[in-house]
Amino acid sequence: VSMHKMPRIWLDYLELLMEQKLVTQARRTFDRALASLPITQHDRVWVLYLKFIRQPGIPVETAVRVYRRYLKLEPTHVEEYIAYLRAKERWGEAARKLSEVLNDDTFRSLEGKSKHQLWLELCDIITKHPQQVAGIKVEAILRGGIRKFTDEVGRLWTSLADYFIRRGLFEKARDVYEEGLTTVITVHDFSLIFDACTQFEESLISAKMEQLGDEELPADEEEGGQGEDFLLKDDGNDLDMRLARLEWLMSRRPELLSSVMLRQNPHNVAEWHKRVKLFEGQPTKQILTYTEAVKTVDIEKAIGKPHSLWCAFAKFYERHGDLPNARIIFDKACQVAYKYVDDLAQVWCEWVEMELRHQNFKKALELVRRATAEPQRPKRMTVEEERALPVQQRLYRNLKLWTLFADLEESLGTLESTRAVYERIMELRIATPQIILNFALYLQEHKYWEDSFKVYERGVAMFKYPHVRDIWQAYLKQFVQRYEGTKLERARDLFEHALSQTPPDEAKPIFLQYALLEEQYGLAKHAMEVYHRAARAVPKPERMSIYDLYIAKASEFFGIGKVREIYETAIEAEPPHELPDEDVRSLALRYAQLERKLGEIDRARAIFIHASALCDPRRDKTFWSEWKQFEVAHGNEDTFREMLRIQRSVAASYSHVQLQSTIDAAKLAQQIPQDLEDGSGAKRTRADFDSMAALEEQAMQQEAAAAAAAAPRTALSGFVSAGVIQQGQDQSKDTQAKQALENPEEIDLGAEQGEGSGEERGGAEEDEDAGVQQRSVPSEVFGSLASKVQQGSTNDEQMGALDRFKKRRVQ
């Protein structure tokens, strides 16, 4: 009795009917099942019911009615119904349902679609099937979407036009396209509408041409006529008009695109200038465009320079020879409340330049005097109050206008009027270093030298470094050229004043000018003092160039004594006046080379010893090679050995310096295996790189050298003997002890060394040697070694020092 309440029986029965394709019986059975079962179990029946109505052969009207009943139970599944309607091409019902969904603010799509997507679907349906959606207000719907969805305006406009095209309302579609082109604000939307409009016009032309090609021309058309019966013979051939409409549309594209850009931002000055250029050759449109531009652009919102629109407007009238209107435009432009004073000043300058171009010099002077006139206002105002004033009240302090005023007075005015303008600029405290230089140069051209120097004095008092640098250089140069050496003390005071205000990094040019003044008109001693001060005052990287010039001038004026003093001062300078290590090494080599040329070998050697502490043997190989060549040419075994000892000690001291980077560590790691080999290719011991071991190794080398001192050949590799004859190993112990106590680094400078030139000292030494009687040592003193020594000396006389050295190494 209660089996009709069991859903399983109904479902099996319904599936059986569906397999038998009994449409009417199955539909009635579905209705009986829904009526018998409680509503909580209807969802199980509806799943099978919807599957049934989607089968082929089910009438669409039946399915629509079933879906309507289903939506009363599940209204959120309306998207399934809409999809079914679109599949069955029931466009009217689908559009109505989409409209209901869009009007329902509480609707949430189960498929995740937004209102925007649903709106676009509705637009596609109603525009592509206008005949089936007659009951819907299509135009109102689309215009509402245009107002609501601003990112799809172009597509909606084209959809609306497409709707009218499908209905055959071509003129209405053309109006829609025109309205869209003149209202969109993005280039993307404009491109969509313009391309669609162009395609629409081209399609109309193509259709008309095909229509004309299919029709045959009437016979009486060939006879022609005078046009009096045009209305009677009009056959509707408007192809020429359609072509003209398309050409007109294409020619308007730049103008329409410019309108789009200006609708985006009507305060864009550059776009207004571009729009004016579009109407080149059309003065009326250009005037209208300029007028619209100056009325539309808001000064506070403007992007660009709004005053350029006024200036370009006035120049337009000037180019067409209408100066009165150009003056009217400039006069109106000067009354605009610009944001910056420079904008208003530029307008005045353009007005003055226009008058100058037309030879109206008096008018130009009147304009610039009018622009620079000080307005009536309270004498004392705070900075904030002055900034709050309009730009017309602050124009009198604009430097651009005053500079133009000064130029006009120099060209058209008198000396007194020009000086008055420059004085007024300095009173307003708006002068620049260039104004000071121009004023002084103008006075010098009119031979007012002292007045120009007063202007320079006011300029150096008004500005500070680095702005005053050019003023000081011009002041000093002009003063020296004017008075030369007649007012030397005043010139010195000027240079001292300039140096007292000049920072060290800017002082070098002034020092050089000061020294040149002393060289040409003063004392050489004073010039040397200036160079000495410059070498201590300029920045560290520039001191070497000062010392080069200092040494050259000292050599020219005072000779070798002053040069030596400068070299020693530069090399031994202490912080903060010291030179960089690289420059010290360079100076030391030059100083040693100078002493070498003068024959002062001991002095040169002392310089090498002093500078060796700054020269790492692994990096500064040039210095050590120079010293080695010097010892080979002028030294002996003891000095050469001393040089090697100093080189090892310096290398050891540098080996203990903390490495500052991994790069230095890597370089030294690559350098150590190379340094382990000496000049002859033999491996060096680790003692060369350890301080204590180095001292032990040095002591062992000294003992070996003392044991081999009496050997007949040189015990030092790489040294060429200067001709000292070793006289055997029978020297007394007192003599050996005396040689051991001698300091090889001691230099006997003599009591009078440093006084006089090297030639005078050389001549004195020759005179002293000439007064000493020399006598040879008897051969009995040497015993059996005398014959060997004599034989060796005889062979040595026949060969050079290098050959003798090679012979002894072979032995």
PDB file of N, CA, C and O in Angstrom, residues 501-525:
ATOM      1  N   GLN A 501      90.636  82.631   1.435  1.00  0.00           N
ATOM      2  CA  GLN A 501      89.249  82.209   1.274  1.00  0.00           C
ATOM      3  C   GLN A 501      89.092  80.950   0.426  1.00  0.00           C
ATOM      4  O   GLN A 501      87.991  80.421   0.315  1.00  0.00           O
ATOM      5  N   THR A 502      90.179  80.497  -0.158  1.00  0.00           N
ATOM      6  CA  THR A 502      90.097  79.384  -1.101  1.00  0.00           C
ATOM      7  C   THR A 502      90.316  78.059  -0.385  1.00  0.00           C
ATOM      8  O   THR A 502      91.283  77.914   0.369  1.00  0.00           O
ATOM      9  N   PRO A 503      89.449  77.065  -0.592  1.00  0.00           N
ATOM     10  CA  PRO A 503      89.704  75.732  -0.015  1.00  0.00           C
ATOM     11  C   PRO A 503      90.896  75.076  -0.696  1.00  0.00           C
ATOM     12  O   PRO A 503      91.276  75.443  -1.814  1.00  0.00           O
ATOM     13  N   PRO A 504      91.507  74.098  -0.039  1.00  0.00           N
ATOM     14  CA  PRO A 504      92.734  73.483  -0.607  1.00  0.00           C
ATOM     15  C   PRO A 504      92.524  72.887  -1.995  1.00  0.00           C
ATOM     16  O   PRO A 504      93.415  72.973  -2.839  1.00  0.00           O
ATOM     17  N   ASP A 505      91.379  72.276  -2.252  1.00  0.00           N
ATOM     18  CA  ASP A 505      91.199  71.634  -3.548  1.00  0.00           C
ATOM     19  C   ASP A 505      91.002  72.620  -4.689  1.00  0.00           C
ATOM     20  O   ASP A 505      91.028  72.221  -5.863  1.00  0.00           O
ATOM     21  N   GLU A 506      90.827  73.913  -4.388  1.00  0.00           N
ATOM     22  CA  GLU A 506      90.673  74.931  -5.432  1.00  0.00           C
ATOM     23  C   GLU A 506      91.851  75.893  -5.468  1.00  0.00           C
ATOM     24  O   GLU A 506      91.833  76.860  -6.243  1.00  0.00           O
ATOM     25  N   ALA A 507      92.875  75.674  -4.645  1.00  0.00           N
ATOM     26  CA  ALA A 507      93.940  76.665  -4.474  1.00  0.00           C
ATOM     27  C   ALA A 507      95.043  76.566  -5.527  1.00  0.00           C
ATOM     28  O   ALA A 507      95.816  77.510  -5.688  1.00  0.00           O
ATOM     29  N   LYS A 508      95.174  75.484  -6.232  1.00  0.00           N
ATOM     30  CA  LYS A 508      96.302  75.303  -7.139  1.00  0.00           C
ATOM     31  C   LYS A 508      96.383  76.375  -8.226  1.00  0.00           C
ATOM     32  O   LYS A 508      97.458  76.961  -8.442  1.00  0.00           O
ATOM     33  N   PRO A 509      95.287  76.713  -8.964  1.00  0.00           N
ATOM     34  CA  PRO A 509      95.415  77.754  -9.995  1.00  0.00           C
ATOM     35  C   PRO A 509      95.856  79.098  -9.444  1.00  0.00           C
ATOM     36  O   PRO A 509      96.644  79.809 -10.074  1.00  0.00           O
ATOM     37  N   ILE A 510      95.360  79.452  -8.242  1.00  0.00           N
ATOM     38  CA  ILE A 510      95.739  80.746  -7.666  1.00  0.00           C
ATOM     39  C   ILE A 510      97.196  80.742  -7.252  1.00  0.00           C
ATOM     40  O   ILE A 510      97.923  81.730  -7.439  1.00  0.00           O
ATOM     41  N   PHE A 511      97.677  79.657  -6.683  1.00  0.00           N
ATOM     42  CA  PHE A 511      99.098  79.559  -6.340  1.00  0.00           C
ATOM     43  C   PHE A 511      99.971  79.709  -7.587  1.00  0.00           C
ATOM     44  O   PHE A 511     101.006  80.397  -7.555  1.00  0.00           O
ATOM     45  N   LEU A 512      99.578  79.070  -8.663  1.00  0.00           N
ATOM     46  CA  LEU A 512     100.381  79.163  -9.888  1.00  0.00           C
ATOM     47  C   LEU A 512     100.369  80.588 -10.435  1.00  0.00           C
ATOM     48  O   LEU A 512     101.411  81.085 -10.916  1.00  0.00           O
ATOM     49  N   GLN A 513      99.212  81.275 -10.386  1.00  0.00           N
ATOM     50  CA  GLN A 513      99.167  82.673 -10.808  1.00  0.00           C
ATOM     51  C   GLN A 513     100.042  83.550  -9.910  1.00  0.00           C
ATOM     52  O   GLN A 513     100.729  84.464 -10.391  1.00  0.00           O
ATOM     53  N   TYR A 514     100.003  83.290  -8.617  1.00  0.00           N
ATOM     54  CA  TYR A 514     100.808  84.048  -7.655  1.00  0.00           C
ATOM     55  C   TYR A 514     102.294  83.862  -7.937  1.00  0.00           C
ATOM     56  O   TYR A 514     103.071  84.836  -7.980  1.00  0.00           O
ATOM     57  N   ALA A 515     102.696  82.622  -8.152  1.00  0.00           N
ATOM     58  CA  ALA A 515     104.106  82.356  -8.434  1.00  0.00           C
ATOM     59  C   ALA A 515     104.540  82.996  -9.751  1.00  0.00           C
ATOM     60  O   ALA A 515     105.662  83.530  -9.860  1.00  0.00           O
ATOM     61  N   LEU A 516     103.677  82.959 -10.759  1.00  0.00           N
ATOM     62  CA  LEU A 516     104.019  83.594 -12.035  1.00  0.00           C
ATOM     63  C   LEU A 516     104.177  85.101 -11.875  1.00  0.00           C
ATOM     64  O   LEU A 516     105.062  85.720 -12.497  1.00  0.00           O
ATOM     65  N   LEU A 517     103.337  85.709 -11.024  1.00  0.00           N
ATOM     66  CA  LEU A 517     103.487  87.133 -10.747  1.00  0.00           C
ATOM     67  C   LEU A 517     104.843  87.435 -10.131  1.00  0.00           C
ATOM     68  O   LEU A 517     105.533  88.398 -10.543  1.00  0.00           O
ATOM     69  N   GLU A 518     105.260  86.653  -9.158  1.00  0.00           N
ATOM     70  CA  GLU A 518     106.549  86.875  -8.518  1.00  0.00           C
ATOM     71  C   GLU A 518     107.698  86.634  -9.490  1.00  0.00           C
ATOM     72  O   GLU A 518     108.715  87.326  -9.449  1.00  0.00           O
ATOM     73  N   GLU A 519     107.563  85.658 -10.366  1.00  0.00           N
ATOM     74  CA  GLU A 519     108.635  85.400 -11.334  1.00  0.00           C
ATOM     75  C   GLU A 519     108.783  86.547 -12.328  1.00  0.00           C
ATOM     76  O   GLU A 519     109.904  86.927 -12.691  1.00  0.00           O
ATOM     77  N   GLN A 520     107.651  87.100 -12.784  1.00  0.00           N
ATOM     78  CA  GLN A 520     107.714  88.129 -13.820  1.00  0.00           C
ATOM     79  C   GLN A 520     108.004  89.512 -13.265  1.00  0.00           C
ATOM     80  O   GLN A 520     108.777  90.279 -13.869  1.00  0.00           O
ATOM     81  N   TYR A 521     107.417  89.848 -12.108  1.00  0.00           N
ATOM     82  CA  TYR A 521     107.535  91.222 -11.610  1.00  0.00           C
ATOM     83  C   TYR A 521     108.101  91.303 -10.193  1.00  0.00           C
ATOM     84  O   TYR A 521     108.407  92.416  -9.738  1.00  0.00           O
ATOM     85  N   GLY A 522     108.221  90.204  -9.487  1.00  0.00           N
ATOM     86  CA  GLY A 522     108.685  90.225  -8.111  1.00  0.00           C
ATOM     87  C   GLY A 522     110.059  89.609  -7.940  1.00  0.00           C
ATOM     88  O   GLY A 522     110.942  89.735  -8.795  1.00  0.00           O
ATOM     89  N   LEU A 523     110.225  88.875  -6.848  1.00  0.00           N
ATOM     90  CA  LEU A 523     111.491  88.250  -6.493  1.00  0.00           C
ATOM     91  C   LEU A 523     111.398  86.742  -6.669  1.00  0.00           C
ATOM     92  O   LEU A 523     110.361  86.141  -6.386  1.00  0.00           O
ATOM     93  N   ALA A 524     112.507  86.172  -7.144  1.00  0.00           N
ATOM     94  CA  ALA A 524     112.535  84.722  -7.302  1.00  0.00           C
ATOM     95  C   ALA A 524     112.411  84.029  -5.958  1.00  0.00           C
ATOM     96  O   ALA A 524     111.830  82.947  -5.859  1.00  0.00           O
ATOM     97  N   LYS A 525     112.952  84.646  -4.922  1.00  0.00           N
ATOM     98  CA  LYS A 525     112.839  84.059  -3.580  1.00  0.00           C
ATOM     99  C   LYS A 525     111.383  83.969  -3.153  1.00  0.00           C
ATOM    100  O   LYS A 525     110.944  82.964  -2.583  1.00  0.00           O
TER     101      LYS A 525
END
